[in-house]
Tab-separated table of C-alpha atoms in Angstrom:
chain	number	residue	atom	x	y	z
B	15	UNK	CA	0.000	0.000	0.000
B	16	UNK	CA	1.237	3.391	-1.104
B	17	UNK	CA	2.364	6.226	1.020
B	18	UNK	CA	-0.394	8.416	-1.013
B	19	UNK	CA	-2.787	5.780	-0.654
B	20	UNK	CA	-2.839	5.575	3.203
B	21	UNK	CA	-3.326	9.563	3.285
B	22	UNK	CA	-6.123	9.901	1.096
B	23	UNK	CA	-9.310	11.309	2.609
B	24	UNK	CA	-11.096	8.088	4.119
B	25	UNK	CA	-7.914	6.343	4.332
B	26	UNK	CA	-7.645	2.883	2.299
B	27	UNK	CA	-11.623	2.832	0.669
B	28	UNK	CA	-11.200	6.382	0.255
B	29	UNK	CA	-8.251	5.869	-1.739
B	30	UNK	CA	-10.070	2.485	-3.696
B	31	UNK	CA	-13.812	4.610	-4.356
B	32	UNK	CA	-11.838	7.669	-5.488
B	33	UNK	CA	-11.895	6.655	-8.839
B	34	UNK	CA	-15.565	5.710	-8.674
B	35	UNK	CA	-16.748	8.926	-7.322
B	36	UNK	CA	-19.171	9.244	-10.877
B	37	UNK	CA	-20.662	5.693	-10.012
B	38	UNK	CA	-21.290	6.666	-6.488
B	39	UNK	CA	-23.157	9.605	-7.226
B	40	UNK	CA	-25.527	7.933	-9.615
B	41	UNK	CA	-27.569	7.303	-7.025
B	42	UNK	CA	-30.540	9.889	-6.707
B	43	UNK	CA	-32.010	8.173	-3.044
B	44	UNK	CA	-35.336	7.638	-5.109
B	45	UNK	CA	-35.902	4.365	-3.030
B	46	UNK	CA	-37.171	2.328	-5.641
B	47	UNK	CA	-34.914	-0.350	-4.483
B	48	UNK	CA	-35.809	-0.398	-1.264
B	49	UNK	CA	-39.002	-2.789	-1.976
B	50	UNK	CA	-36.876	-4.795	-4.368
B	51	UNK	CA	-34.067	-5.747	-1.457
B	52	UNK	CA	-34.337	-9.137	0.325
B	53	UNK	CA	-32.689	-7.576	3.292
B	54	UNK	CA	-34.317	-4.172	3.450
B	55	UNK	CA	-37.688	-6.315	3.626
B	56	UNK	CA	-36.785	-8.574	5.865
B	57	UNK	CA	-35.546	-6.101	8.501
B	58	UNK	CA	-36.822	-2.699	7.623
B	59	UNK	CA	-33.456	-0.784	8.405
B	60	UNK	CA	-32.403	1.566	5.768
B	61	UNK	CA	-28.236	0.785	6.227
B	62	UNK	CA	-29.310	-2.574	4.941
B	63	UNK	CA	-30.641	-1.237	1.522
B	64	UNK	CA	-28.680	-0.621	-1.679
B	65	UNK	CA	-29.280	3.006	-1.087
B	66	UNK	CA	-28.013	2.865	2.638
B	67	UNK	CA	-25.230	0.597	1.616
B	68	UNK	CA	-24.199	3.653	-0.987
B	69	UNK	CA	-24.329	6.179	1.642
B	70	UNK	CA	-22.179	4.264	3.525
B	71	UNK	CA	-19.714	3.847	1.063
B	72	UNK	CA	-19.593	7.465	-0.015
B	73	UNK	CA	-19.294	8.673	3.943
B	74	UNK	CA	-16.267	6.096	3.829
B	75	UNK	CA	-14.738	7.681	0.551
B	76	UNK	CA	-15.062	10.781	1.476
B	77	UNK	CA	-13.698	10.419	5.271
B	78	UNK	CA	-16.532	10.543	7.321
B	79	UNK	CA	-16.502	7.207	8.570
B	80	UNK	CA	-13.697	5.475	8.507
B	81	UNK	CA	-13.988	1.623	6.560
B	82	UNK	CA	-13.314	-0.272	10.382
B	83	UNK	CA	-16.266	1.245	11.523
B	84	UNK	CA	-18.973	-1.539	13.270
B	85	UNK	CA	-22.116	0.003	10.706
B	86	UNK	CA	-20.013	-0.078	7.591
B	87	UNK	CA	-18.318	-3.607	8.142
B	88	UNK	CA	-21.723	-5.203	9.354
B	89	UNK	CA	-24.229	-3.821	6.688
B	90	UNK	CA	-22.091	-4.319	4.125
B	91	UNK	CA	-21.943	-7.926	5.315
B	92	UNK	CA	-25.554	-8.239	5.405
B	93	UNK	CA	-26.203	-7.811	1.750
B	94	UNK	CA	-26.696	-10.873	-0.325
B	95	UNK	CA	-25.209	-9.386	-3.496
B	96	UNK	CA	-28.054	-10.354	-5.512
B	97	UNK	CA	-28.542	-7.211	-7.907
B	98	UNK	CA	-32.125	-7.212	-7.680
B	99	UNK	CA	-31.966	-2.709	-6.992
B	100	UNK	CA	-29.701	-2.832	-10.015
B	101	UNK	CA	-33.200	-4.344	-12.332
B	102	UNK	CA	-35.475	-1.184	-10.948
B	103	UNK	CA	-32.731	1.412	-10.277
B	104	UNK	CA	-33.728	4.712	-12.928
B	105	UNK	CA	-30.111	5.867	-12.490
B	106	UNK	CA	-28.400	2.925	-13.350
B	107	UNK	CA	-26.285	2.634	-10.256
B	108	UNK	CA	-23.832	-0.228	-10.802
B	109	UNK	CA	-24.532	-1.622	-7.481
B	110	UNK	CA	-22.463	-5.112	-7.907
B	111	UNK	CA	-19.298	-3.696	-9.226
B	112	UNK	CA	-19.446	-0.364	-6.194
B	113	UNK	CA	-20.038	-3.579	-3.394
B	114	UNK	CA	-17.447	-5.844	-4.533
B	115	UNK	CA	-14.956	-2.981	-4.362
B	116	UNK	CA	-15.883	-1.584	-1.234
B	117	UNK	CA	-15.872	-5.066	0.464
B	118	UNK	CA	-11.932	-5.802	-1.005
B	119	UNK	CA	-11.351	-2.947	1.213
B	120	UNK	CA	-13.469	-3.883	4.111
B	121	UNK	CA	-11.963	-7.375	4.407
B	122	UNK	CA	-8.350	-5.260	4.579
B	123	UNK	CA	-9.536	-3.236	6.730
B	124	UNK	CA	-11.025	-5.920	9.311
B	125	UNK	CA	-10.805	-9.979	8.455
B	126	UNK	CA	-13.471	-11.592	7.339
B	127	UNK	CA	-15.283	-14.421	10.000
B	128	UNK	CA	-13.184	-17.383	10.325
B	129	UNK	CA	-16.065	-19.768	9.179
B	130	UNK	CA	-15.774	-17.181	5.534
B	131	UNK	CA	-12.099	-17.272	5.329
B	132	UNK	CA	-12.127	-21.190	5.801
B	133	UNK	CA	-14.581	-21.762	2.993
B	134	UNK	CA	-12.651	-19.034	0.400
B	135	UNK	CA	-9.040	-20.621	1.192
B	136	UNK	CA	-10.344	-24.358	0.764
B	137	UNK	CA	-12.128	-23.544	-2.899
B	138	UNK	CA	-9.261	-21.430	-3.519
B	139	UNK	CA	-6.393	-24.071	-3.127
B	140	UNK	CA	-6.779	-27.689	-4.746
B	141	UNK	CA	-5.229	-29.142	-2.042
B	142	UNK	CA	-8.133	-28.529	0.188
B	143	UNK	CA	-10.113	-28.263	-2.277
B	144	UNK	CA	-10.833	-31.670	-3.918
B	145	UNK	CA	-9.933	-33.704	-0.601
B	146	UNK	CA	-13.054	-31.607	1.056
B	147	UNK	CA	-14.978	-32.264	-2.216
B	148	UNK	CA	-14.435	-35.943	-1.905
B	149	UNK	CA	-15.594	-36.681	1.443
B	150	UNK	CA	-18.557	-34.894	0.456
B	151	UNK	CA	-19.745	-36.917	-1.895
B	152	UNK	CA	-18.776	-40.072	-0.027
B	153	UNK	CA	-20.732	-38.785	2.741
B	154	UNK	CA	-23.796	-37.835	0.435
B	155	UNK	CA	-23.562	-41.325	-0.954
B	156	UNK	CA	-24.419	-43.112	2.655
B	157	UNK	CA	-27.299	-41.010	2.537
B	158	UNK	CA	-26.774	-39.458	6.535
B	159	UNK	CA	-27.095	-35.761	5.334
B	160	UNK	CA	-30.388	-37.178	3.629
B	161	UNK	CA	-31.303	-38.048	7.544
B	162	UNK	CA	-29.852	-35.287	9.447
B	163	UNK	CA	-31.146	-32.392	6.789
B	164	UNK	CA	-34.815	-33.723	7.796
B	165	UNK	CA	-36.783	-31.223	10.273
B	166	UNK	CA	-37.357	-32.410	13.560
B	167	UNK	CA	-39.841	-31.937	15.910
B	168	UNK	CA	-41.917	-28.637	14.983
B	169	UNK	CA	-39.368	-26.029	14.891
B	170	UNK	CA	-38.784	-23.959	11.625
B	171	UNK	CA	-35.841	-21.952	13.315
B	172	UNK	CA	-33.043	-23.929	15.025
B	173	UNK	CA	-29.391	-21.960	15.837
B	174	UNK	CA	-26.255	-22.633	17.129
B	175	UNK	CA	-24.063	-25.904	16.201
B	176	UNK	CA	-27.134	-28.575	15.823
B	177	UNK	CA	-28.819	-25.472	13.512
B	178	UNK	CA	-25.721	-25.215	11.116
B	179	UNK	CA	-24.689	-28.729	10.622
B	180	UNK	CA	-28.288	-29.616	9.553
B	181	UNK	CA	-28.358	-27.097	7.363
B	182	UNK	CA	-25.010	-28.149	6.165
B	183	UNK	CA	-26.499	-31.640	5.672
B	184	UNK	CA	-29.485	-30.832	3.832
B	185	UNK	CA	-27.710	-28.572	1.692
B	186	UNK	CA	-25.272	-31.851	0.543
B	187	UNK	CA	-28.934	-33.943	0.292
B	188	UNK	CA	-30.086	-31.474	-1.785
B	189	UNK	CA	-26.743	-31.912	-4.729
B	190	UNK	CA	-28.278	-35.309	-5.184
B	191	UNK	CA	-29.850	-35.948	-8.393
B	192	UNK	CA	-33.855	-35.353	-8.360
B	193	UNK	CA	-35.277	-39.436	-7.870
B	194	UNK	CA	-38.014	-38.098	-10.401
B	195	UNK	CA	-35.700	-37.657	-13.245
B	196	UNK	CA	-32.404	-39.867	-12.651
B	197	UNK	CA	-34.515	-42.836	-13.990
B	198	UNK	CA	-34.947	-40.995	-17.188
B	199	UNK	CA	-31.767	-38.798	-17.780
B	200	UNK	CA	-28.686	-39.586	-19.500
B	201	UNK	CA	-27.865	-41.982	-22.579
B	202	UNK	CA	-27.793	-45.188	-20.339
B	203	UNK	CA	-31.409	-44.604	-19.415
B	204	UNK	CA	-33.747	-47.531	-20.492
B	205	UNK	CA	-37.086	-45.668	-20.504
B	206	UNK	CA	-35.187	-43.655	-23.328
B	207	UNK	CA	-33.765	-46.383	-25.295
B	208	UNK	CA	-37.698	-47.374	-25.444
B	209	UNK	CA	-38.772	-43.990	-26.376
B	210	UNK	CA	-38.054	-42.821	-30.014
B	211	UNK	CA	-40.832	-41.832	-32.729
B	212	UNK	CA	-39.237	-38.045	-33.605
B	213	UNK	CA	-38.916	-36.858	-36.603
B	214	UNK	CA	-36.042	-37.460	-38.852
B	215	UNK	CA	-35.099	-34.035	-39.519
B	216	UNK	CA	-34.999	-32.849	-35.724
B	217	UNK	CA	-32.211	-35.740	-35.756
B	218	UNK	CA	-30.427	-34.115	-39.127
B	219	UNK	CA	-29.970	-30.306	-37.396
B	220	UNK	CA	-26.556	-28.829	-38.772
B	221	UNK	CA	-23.006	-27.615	-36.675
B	222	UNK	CA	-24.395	-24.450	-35.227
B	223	UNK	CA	-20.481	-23.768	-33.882
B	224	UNK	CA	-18.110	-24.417	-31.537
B	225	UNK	CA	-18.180	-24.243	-28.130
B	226	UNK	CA	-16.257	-25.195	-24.633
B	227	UNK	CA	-17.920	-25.390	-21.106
B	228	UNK	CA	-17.222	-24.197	-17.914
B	229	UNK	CA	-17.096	-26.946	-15.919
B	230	UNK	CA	-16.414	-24.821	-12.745
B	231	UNK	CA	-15.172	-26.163	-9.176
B	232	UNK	CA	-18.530	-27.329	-7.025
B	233	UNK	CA	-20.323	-27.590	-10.785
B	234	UNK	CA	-17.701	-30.172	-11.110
B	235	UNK	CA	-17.264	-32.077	-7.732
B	236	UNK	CA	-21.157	-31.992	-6.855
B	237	UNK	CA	-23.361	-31.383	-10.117
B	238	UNK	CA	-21.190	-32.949	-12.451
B	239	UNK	CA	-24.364	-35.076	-13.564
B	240	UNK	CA	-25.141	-31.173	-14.747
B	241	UNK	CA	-22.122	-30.852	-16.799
B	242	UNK	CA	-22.793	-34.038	-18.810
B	243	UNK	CA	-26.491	-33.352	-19.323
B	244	UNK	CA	-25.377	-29.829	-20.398
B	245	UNK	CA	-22.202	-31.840	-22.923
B	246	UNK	CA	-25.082	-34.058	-24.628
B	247	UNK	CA	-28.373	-31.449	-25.164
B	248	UNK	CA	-25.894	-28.981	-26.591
B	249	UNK	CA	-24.594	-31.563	-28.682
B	250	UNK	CA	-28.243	-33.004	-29.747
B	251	UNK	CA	-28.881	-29.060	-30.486
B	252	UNK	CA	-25.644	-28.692	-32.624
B	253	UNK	CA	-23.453	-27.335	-30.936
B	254	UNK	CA	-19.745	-29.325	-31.063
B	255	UNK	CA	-18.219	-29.463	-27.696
B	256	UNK	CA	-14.392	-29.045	-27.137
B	257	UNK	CA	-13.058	-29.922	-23.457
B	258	UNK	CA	-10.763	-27.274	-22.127
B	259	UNK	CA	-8.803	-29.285	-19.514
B	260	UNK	CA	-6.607	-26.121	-17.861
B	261	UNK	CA	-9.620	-24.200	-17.168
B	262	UNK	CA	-10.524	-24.229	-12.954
B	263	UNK	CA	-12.702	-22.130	-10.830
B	264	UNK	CA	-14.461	-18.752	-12.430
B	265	UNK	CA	-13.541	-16.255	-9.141
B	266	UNK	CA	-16.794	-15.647	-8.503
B	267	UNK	CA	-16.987	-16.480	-4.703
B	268	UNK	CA	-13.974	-14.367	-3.969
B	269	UNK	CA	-15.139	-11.511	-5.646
B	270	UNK	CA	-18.253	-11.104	-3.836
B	271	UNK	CA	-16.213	-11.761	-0.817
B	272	UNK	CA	-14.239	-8.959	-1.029
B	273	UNK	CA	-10.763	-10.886	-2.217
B	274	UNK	CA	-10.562	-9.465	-5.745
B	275	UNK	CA	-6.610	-10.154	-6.274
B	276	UNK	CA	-7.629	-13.887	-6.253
B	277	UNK	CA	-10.505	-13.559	-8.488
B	278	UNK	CA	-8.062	-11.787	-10.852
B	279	UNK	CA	-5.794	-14.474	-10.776
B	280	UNK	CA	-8.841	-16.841	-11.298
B	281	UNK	CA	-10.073	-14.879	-13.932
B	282	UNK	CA	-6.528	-14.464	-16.036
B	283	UNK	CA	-5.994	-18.495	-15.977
B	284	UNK	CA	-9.402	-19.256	-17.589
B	285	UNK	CA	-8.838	-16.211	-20.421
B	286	UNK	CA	-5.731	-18.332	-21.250
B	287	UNK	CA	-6.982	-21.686	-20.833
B	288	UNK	CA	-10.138	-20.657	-23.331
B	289	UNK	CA	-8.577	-18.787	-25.912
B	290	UNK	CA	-6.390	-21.702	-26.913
B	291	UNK	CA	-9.346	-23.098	-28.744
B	292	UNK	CA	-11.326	-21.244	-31.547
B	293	UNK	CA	-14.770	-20.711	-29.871
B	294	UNK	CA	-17.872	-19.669	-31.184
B	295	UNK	CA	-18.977	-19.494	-27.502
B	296	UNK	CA	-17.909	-20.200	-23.960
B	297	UNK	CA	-21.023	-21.717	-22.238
B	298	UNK	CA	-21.854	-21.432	-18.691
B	299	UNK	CA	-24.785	-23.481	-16.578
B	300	UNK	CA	-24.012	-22.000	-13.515
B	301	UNK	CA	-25.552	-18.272	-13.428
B	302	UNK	CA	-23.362	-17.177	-10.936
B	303	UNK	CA	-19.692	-18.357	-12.642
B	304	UNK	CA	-21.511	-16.672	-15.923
B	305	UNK	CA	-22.302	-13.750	-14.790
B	306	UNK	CA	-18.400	-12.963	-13.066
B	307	UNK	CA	-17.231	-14.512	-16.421
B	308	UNK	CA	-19.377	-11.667	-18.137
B	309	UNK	CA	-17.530	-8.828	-16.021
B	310	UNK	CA	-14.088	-10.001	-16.648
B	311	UNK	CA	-13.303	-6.824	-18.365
B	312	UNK	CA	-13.585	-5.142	-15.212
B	313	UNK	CA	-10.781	-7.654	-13.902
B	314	UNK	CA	-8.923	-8.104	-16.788
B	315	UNK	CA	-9.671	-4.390	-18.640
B	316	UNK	CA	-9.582	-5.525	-22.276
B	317	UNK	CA	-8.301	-9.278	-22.649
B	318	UNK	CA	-11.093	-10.000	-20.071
B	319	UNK	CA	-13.932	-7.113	-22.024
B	320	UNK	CA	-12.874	-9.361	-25.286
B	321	UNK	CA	-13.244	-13.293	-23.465
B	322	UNK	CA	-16.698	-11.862	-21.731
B	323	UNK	CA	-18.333	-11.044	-25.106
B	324	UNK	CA	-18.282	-14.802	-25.595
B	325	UNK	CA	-19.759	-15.990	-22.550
B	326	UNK	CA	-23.177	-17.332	-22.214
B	327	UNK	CA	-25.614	-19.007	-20.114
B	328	UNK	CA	-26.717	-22.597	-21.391
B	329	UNK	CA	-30.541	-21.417	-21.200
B	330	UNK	CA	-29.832	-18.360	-23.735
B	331	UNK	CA	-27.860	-20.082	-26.071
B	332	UNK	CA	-30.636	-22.956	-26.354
B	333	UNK	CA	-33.791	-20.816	-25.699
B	334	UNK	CA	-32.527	-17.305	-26.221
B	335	UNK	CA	-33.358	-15.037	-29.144
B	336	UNK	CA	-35.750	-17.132	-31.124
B	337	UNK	CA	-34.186	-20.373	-30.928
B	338	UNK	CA	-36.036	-23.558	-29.728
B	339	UNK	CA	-34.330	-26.402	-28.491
B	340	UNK	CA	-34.125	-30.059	-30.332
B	341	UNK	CA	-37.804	-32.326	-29.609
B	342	UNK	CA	-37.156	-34.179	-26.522
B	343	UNK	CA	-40.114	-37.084	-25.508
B	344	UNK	CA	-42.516	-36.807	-22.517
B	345	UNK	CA	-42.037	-35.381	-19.139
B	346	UNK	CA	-44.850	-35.500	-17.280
B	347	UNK	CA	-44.480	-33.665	-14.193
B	348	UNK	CA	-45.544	-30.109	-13.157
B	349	UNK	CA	-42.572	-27.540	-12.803
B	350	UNK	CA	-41.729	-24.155	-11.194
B	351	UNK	CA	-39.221	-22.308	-12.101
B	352	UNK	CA	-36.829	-19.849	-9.997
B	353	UNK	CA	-34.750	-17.190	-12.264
B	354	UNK	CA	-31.318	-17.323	-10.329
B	355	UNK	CA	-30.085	-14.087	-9.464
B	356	UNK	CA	-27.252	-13.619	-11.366
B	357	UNK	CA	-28.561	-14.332	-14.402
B	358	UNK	CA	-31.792	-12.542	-13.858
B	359	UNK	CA	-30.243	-9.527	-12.856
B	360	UNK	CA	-26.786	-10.032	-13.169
B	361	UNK	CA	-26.851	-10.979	-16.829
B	362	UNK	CA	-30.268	-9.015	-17.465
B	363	UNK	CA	-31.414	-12.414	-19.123
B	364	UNK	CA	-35.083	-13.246	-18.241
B	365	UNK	CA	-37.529	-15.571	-19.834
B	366	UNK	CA	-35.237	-18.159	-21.643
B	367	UNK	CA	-35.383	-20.637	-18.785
B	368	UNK	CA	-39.246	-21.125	-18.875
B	369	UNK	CA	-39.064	-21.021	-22.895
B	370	UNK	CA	-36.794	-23.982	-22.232
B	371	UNK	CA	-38.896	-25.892	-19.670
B	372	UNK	CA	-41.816	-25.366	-22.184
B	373	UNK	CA	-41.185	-27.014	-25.198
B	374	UNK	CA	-40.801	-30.133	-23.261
B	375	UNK	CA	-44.082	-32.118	-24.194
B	376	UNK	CA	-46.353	-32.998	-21.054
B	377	UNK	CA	-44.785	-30.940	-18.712
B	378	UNK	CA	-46.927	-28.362	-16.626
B	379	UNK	CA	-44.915	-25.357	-15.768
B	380	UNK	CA	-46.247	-22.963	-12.869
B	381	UNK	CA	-45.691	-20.024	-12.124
B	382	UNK	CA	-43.815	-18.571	-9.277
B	383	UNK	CA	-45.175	-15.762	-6.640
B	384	UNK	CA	-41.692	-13.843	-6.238
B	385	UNK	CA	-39.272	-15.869	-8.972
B	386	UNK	CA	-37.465	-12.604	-8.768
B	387	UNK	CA	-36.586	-12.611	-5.090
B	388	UNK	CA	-32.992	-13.922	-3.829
B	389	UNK	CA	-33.147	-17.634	-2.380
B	390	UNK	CA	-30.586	-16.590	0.154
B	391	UNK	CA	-28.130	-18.771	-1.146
B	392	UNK	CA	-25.827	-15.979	-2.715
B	393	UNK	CA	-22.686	-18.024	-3.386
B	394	UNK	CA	-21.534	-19.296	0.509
B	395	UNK	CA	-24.025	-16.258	2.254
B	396	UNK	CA	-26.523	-19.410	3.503
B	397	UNK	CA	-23.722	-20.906	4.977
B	398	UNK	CA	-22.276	-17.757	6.639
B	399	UNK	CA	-25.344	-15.941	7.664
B	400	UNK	CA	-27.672	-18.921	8.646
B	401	UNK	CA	-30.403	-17.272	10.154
B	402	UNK	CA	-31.265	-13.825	7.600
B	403	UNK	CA	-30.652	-16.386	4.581
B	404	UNK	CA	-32.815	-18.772	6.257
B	405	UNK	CA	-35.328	-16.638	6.803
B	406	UNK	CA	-35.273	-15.764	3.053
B	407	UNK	CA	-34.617	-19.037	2.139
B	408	UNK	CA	-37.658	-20.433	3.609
B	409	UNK	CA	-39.609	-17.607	2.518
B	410	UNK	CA	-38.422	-19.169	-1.157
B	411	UNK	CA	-39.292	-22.862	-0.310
B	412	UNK	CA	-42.920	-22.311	0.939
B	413	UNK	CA	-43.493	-20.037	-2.216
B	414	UNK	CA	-42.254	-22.974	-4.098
B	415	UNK	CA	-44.321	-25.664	-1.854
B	416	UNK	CA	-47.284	-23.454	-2.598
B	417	UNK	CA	-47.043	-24.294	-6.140
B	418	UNK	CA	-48.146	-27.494	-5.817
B	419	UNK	CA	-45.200	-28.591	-8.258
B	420	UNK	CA	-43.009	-31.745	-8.504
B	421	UNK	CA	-39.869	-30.324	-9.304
B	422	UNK	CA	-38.322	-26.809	-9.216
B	423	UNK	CA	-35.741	-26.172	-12.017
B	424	UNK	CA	-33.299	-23.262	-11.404
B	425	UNK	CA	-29.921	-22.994	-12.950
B	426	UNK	CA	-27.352	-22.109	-10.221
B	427	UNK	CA	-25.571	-24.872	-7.777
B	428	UNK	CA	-25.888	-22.345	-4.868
B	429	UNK	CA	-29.773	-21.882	-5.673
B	430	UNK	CA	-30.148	-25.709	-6.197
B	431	UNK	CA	-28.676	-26.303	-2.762
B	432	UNK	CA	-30.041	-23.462	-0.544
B	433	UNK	CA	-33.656	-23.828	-2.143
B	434	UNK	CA	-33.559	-27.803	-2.117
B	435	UNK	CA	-32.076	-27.572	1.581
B	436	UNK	CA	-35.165	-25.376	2.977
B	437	UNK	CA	-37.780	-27.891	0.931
B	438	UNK	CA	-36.480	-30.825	2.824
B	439	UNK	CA	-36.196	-28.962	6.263
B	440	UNK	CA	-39.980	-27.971	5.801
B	441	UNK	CA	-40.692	-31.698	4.852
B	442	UNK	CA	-41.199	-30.817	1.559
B	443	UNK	CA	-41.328	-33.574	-1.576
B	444	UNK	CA	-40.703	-30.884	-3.741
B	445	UNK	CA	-37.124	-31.816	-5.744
B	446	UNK	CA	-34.563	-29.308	-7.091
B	447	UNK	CA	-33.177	-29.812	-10.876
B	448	UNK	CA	-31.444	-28.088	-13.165
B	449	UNK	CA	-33.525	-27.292	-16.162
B	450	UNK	CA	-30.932	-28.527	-18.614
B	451	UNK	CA	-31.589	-31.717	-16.495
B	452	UNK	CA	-34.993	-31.877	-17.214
B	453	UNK	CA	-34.669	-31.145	-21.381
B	454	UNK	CA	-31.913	-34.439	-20.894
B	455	UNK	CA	-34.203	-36.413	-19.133
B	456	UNK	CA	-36.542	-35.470	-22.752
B	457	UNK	CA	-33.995	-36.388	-24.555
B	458	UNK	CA	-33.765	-40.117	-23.305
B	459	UNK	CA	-37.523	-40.194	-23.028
B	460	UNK	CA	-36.868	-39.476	-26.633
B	461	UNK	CA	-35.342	-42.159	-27.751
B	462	UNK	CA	-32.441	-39.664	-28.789
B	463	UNK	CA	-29.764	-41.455	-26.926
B	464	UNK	CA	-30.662	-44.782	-28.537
C-alpha cells in the first residue's frame, strides 16, 4: 500500500472509491430499491438497503466514517449481493461492481469471520479443495445428510451448532440428483432407449459452432451429472463441444467476498486456458460463474472485455433469441421455475429458462409468486449468515411448496442447494433440478440417446 494511498481522505476505501466517485453519485435516493431488497424487507433498516449501503460507502470515501467502523463492516456484510436494486434502479447505479470494491477494502480493513475465510481458502487451493470435495460426496452417498437435513420436531428456526450442521447436511442432500428424473436422464437410461418416434429431420440439425464449457469447481465435484447433461443437449442441439482441460474455478466467490486479487488471478488463468481453442462461444450453466465470467473486463480491462463477449448461459444459447431447443419425448411432471439471481439480474437475461422448460411435451410449468426474489443462497451467504438467509430461504421454499409442483428447475448450484435444503427442512417432496436436467431427461424419453 502506497504512502499516497494511506493519506487519502477516508484512508484505504477512500483511496479504492476515489476513482468511482461518478458511479457513487448515480444514485438519486429515489428508493425504488428499497421494496426490491431481500434484506431491506426482511428487517426494515435503511443501512441494509442498496441506497443505505451507498451512503455508507460514499461517507467512507469521502472520510466521514472510517472503513473499520462496526455500521459499515456489518451492513455491508448483510447484503446478499443479488442485484435485484440494479433491475429497478432509474439511475443505473452499478450496485455489484461499487459492493465488490468496497468489500476488497473492508476485508483489509477488518478480516473476514473465520467460518468465511475457511470456505474461500479451501475452494481457492486444490489441495483442500478436492480432498473436502471428496468426502462430500462419499458422505452424500451413505445417505446421513439425507437423515440429518430432515426437520425435527416442529421447529422452523433452530441456531447454534445442531442449527448449522443440519443445514449443512441438507444442503449436501439437496446436490443429489432429483429421484423423479435420474430414472430418465442420461444416454444409459432404459425408458429412453424405449422412447423414439421423432422426426427425422430434428435428428439431421446442422453444426451451429463451436463451443467449450465451464465446468467450474462445485459444478464439477457436486453437479457434475449437470455438466454431462449440459455436454449431450448442446450436442443433440448442434453445438460441437471441445473440453478445455486447464480451465478451474471462475472467481466468482472471492469476488463477492471482497478478495478481488484472487478472483483476478482466477479470472486471467481461464482467459488463457479458453482462448487456446477457436470458440464460437464459452457456455456457462451455472448463473453465478456466468455472470463474473461476463464482467471479466472489469478484472482483466480488455483481454477480459474481449473473453466476456463470448460468454453465455446454457438457457440463452438454447432458448434465447428465437431459438427452440431439439424435440425431446414426454415429461410429465408439473414444474416451477426460480430465475437465479445472477442471471436474472446479473446478466439481465429473463424468460429463456421457462421457454426452455416449455417445449418439453407434457410438462406443466407454474408459475412462481416472487421468482425474482434472492433464495438466500448468494454463493456461501446461507452458509455464513444462517439465520437472515434462512429466513429468506424459507420464505423461497414455501413459495415454491405453494405451487403445488413436482420439481423446481433453477440454474445455479448455490440456488439448487439453498432452495432444495429449505424444501427438505420444511418436509417438503418438492425436488430441485437443473432445467438442462430436465430437457436431458426429454432427450432419453426421446429415444435420442438410442
Amino acid at each position: 500500500m502506497t504512502r499516497e494511498r494511506e493519506n487519502r481522505p477516508g484512508g484505504m476505501l477512500g483511496a479504492a472509491l476515489a476513482e468511482q466517485a461518478d458511479r457513487l453519485s448515480h444514485c438519486v435516493h429515489c428508493g425504488f430499491c428499497l421494496p426490491a431488497c431481500p434484506t431491506y424487507t426482511r428487517l426494515g433498516d435503511e443501512a441494509d438497503s442498496p441506497r443505505g449501503r451507498l451512503h455508507l460507502m460514499s461517507a467512507v470515501a469521502e472520510g466521514r466514517l472510517s472503513s473499520e467502523s462496526p455500521a459499515f463492516q456489518r451492513h455491508l456484510d448483510r447484503c446478499l449481493g443479488c442485484r435485484a436494486c440494479e433491475s429497478v434502479c432509474p439511475s443505473g447505479v452499478e450496485y455489484g461492481y461499487l459492493l465488490e470494491r468496497a468489500r476488497e477494502v473492508a476485508v483489509e480493513a477488518r478480516s473476514p469471520s473465520l467460518l468465511q475465510r475457511s470456505l474461500l481458502q479451501a475452494i481457492g487451493h486444490a489441495a483442500l479443495f478436492y480432498p473436502w470435495m471428496w468426502a462430500s460426496r462419499l458422505l452424500r452417498a451413505s445417505r446421513l445428510p439425507a437423515v440429518l437435513g430432515r426437520r425435527w420436531g416442529r421447529r422452523e428456526e433452530e441456531g447454534g451448532v445442531a442449527g448449522r450442521v443440519r443445514l449443512g447436511a441438507a444442503m449436501l442432500a439437496a446436490s443429489a440428483p432429483a429421484r423423479l428424473l435420474s430414472r430418465r436422464a442420461g444416454p444409459d437410461s432404459k425408458e429412453g432407449l424405449r422412447g423414439g418416434g421423432l422426426q427425422e429431420e430434428e435428428d439431421a440439425r446442422e453444426e451451429r459452432g463451436v463451443v467449450a464449457l465451464l465446468t467450474g469447481c462445485v459444478q464439477d465435484q457436486l453437479f457434475r451429472r449437470v455438466n454431462d447433461a449440459s455436454r449431450r443437449v448442446l450436442e443433440i442441439n448442434g453445438w460441437r463441444v471441445v473440453e478445455v482441460p486447464t480451465q478451474g474455478c471462475c472467481g466468482a466467490l472471492h469476488a463477492h467476498g471482497g478478495e478481488l486479487g484472487t478472483a483476478r488471478a482466477m479470472a486471467q488463468r481461464n482467459v488463457a486456458a479458453f482462448q487456446k481453442h477457436e470458440l464460437d462461444y464459452v457456455v456457462v450453466n451455472a448463473a453465478g460463474c456466468g455472470a463474473i465470467m461476463r464482467e471479466y473486463g472489469e478484472l482483466l480491462d480488455e483481454a477480459g472485455a474481449s473473453f466476456s463477449k463470448r460468454v453465455v448461459d446454457i438457457t440463452f444459447l438454447l432458448a434465447g433469441e428465437g431459438r427452440t431447443p431439439a424435440k425431446g419425448g414426454p415429461i410429465p411432471l408439473v414444474v416451477t421455475y426460480d430465475a437465479p439471481c445472477h442471471l436474472l439480474h446479473g446478466q439481465r437475461v429473463s424468460g429463456v429458462g421457462e421457454r426452455l422448460l416449455s417445449t418439453i411435451p407434457e410438462l406443466e410449468l407454474r408459475p412462481l409468486e416472487g421468482d425474482g426474489e434472492c433464495c438466500g443462497g448468494a454463493g456461501i451467504y446461507g452458509i455464513t449468515h444462517p439465520e437472515l438467509g434462512g429466513r429468506i430461504g424459507r420464505d423461497k421454499a414455501l413459495a415454491v411448496a405453494r405451487t403445488g409442483c413436482q420439481v423446481v428447475a433453477t440454474g445455479n448450484p448455490g440456488c439448487m442447494m439453498q432452495i432444495g435444503a429449505h424444501l427438505r427442512l420444511l418436509d417438503s417432496p418438492v425436488e430441485v433440478a437443473h432445467p438442462v436436467e430436465i430437457l436431458d431427461a426429454s432427450y432419453a424419453v426421446g429415444g435420442r440417446y438410442g
